[in-house]
Coordinates of C-alpha atoms in Angstrom, one line a residue:
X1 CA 35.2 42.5 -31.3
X2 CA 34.6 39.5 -33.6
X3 CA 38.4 39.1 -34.6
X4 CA 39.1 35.8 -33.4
X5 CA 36.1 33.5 -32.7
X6 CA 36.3 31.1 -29.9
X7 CA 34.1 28.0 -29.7
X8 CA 34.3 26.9 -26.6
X9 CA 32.5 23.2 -27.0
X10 CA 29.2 22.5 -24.5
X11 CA 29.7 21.0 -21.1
X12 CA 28.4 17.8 -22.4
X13 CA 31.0 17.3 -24.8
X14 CA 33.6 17.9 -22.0
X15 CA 32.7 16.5 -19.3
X16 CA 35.9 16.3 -17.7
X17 CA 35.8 19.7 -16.7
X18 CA 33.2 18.5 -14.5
X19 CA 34.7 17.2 -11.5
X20 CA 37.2 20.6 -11.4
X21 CA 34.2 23.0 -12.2
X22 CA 32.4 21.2 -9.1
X23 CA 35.3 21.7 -6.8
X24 CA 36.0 25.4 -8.2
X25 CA 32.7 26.1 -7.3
X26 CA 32.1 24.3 -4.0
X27 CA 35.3 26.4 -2.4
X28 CA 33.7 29.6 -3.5
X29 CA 30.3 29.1 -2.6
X30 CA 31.6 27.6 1.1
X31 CA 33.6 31.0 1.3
X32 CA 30.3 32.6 -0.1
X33 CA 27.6 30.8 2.7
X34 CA 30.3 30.2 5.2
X35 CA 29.8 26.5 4.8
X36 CA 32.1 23.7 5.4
X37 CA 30.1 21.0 2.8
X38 CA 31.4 18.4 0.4
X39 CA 30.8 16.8 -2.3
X40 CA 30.3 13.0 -2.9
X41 CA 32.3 10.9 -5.5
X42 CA 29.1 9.0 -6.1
X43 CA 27.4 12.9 -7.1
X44 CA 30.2 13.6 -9.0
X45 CA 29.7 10.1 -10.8
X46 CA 25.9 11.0 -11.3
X47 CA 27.2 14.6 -12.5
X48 CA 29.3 13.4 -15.2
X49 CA 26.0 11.0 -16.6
X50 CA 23.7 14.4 -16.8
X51 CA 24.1 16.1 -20.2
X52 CA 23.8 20.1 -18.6
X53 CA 21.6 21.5 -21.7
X54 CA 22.0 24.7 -19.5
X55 CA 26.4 24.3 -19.3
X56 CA 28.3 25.5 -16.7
X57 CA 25.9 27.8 -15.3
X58 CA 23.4 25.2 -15.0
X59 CA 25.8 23.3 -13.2
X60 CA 27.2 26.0 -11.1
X61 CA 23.6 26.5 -10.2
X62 CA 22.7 23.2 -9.1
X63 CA 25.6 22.9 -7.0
X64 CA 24.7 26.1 -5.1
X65 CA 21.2 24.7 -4.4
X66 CA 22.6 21.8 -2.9
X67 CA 25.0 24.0 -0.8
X68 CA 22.3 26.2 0.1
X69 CA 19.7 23.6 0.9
X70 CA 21.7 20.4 1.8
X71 CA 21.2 19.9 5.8
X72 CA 23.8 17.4 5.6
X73 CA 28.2 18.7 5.5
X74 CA 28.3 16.0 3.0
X75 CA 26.3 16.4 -0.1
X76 CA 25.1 12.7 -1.6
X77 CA 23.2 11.4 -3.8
X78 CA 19.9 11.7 -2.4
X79 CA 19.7 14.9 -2.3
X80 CA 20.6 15.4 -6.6
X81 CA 17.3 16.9 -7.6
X82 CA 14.9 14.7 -9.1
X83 CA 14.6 16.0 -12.5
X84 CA 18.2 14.9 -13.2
X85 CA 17.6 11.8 -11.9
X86 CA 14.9 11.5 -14.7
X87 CA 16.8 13.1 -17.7
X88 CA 19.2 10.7 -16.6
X89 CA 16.9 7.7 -16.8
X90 CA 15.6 8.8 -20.0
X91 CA 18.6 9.1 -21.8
X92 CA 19.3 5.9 -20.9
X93 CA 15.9 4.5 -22.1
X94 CA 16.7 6.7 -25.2
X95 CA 19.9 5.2 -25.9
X96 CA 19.5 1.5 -25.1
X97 CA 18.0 -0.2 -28.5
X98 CA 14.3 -2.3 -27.4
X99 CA 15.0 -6.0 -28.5
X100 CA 18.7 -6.6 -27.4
X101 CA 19.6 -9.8 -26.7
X102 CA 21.6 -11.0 -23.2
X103 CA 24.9 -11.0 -24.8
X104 CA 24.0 -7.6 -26.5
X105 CA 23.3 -5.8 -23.5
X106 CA 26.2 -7.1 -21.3
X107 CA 28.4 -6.0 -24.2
X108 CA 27.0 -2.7 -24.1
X109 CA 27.6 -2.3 -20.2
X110 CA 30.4 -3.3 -20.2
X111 CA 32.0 -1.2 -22.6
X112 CA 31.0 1.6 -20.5
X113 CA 32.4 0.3 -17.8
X114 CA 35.7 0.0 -19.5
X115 CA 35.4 3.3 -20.9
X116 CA 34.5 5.2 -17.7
X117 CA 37.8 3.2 -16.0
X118 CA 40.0 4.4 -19.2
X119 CA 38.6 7.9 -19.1
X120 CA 39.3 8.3 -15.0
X121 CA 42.5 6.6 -14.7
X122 CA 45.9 7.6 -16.1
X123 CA 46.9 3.9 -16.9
X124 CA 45.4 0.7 -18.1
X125 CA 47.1 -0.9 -14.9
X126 CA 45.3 1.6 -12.7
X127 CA 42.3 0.7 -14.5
X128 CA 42.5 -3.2 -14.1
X129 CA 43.2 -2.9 -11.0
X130 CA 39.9 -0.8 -10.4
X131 CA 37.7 -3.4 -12.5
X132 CA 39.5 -6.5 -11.0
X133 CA 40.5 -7.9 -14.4
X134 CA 44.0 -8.8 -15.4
X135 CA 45.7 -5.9 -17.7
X136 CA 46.1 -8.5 -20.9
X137 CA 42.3 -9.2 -20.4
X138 CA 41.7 -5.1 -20.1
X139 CA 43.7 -4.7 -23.3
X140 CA 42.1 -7.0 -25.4
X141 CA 38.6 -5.9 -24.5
X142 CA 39.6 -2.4 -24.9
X143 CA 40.5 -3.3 -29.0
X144 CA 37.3 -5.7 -28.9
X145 CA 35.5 -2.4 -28.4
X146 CA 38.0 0.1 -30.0
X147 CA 38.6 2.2 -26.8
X148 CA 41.0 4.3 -26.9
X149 CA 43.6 4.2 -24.3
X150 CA 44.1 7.9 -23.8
X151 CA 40.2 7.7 -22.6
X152 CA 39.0 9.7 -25.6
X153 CA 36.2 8.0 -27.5

């Protein structure tokens, strides 16, 4: 049985599965309940911020509750349960130093914006043209903070 081992890596560390494991599931469970719902981009967005210590089942899970329980066709982001909203928030507290100065911060933020435009869109044009920026200015702040242009970092 143990021939060939096959790490598959945590949900965290691939989290653009997310946004097909979310769709996968939404059409089964809506064949499942006999549901017509969707799924917000902002949720998705929200999604891909969550770590998922529990993986795709966690995942899968949490998307079923909000088929199942969600009133609404469209599911938004008020109705993400509340402790992801928190694990959320904490990592954030977690990962954000406690004396950063202005310039500091701003830097920080925006290299996640530019990395979350790289990461979604296929090209830096696409992606300049999301963040409003001209593509020289795109490129040179993506070497300022050694992104990667085929969105892995």
């Amino acid at each position: 049985m143990n021939v060939v081992p096959i790490q598959v890596p945590s949900l965290r560390d691939r989290k653009e599965d997310i946004p097909d494991l979310i769709a996968f599931f939404m059409q089964h469970l809506d064949t499942r309940y006999a549901k017509r719902k969707t799924i917000s981009q902002n949720v998705i967005d929200i999604f891909l911020q969550y770590n998922w210590p529990g993986n795709i089942r966690e995942l899968k899970n949490v998307v079923e509750r909000l088929v199942v329980t969600t009133p609404d066709d469209l599911i938004d982001t008020h109705h993400i349960p509340l402790e992801i909203w928190e694990s959320i928030e904490e990592n954030k507290r977690r990962m954000m130093p406690e004396y950063n100065t202005l310039r500091e911060l701003l830097a920080q933020y925006e290299y996640q914006i530019i990395k979350d435009s790289v990461r979604r869109n296929k090209t830096l044009l696409q992606s300049s043209a999301e963040l409003g920026v001209d593509v020289s200015t795109l490129s040179r702040k993506c070497k300022k903070y050694n992104i990667r242009l085929d969105g892995v970092n």
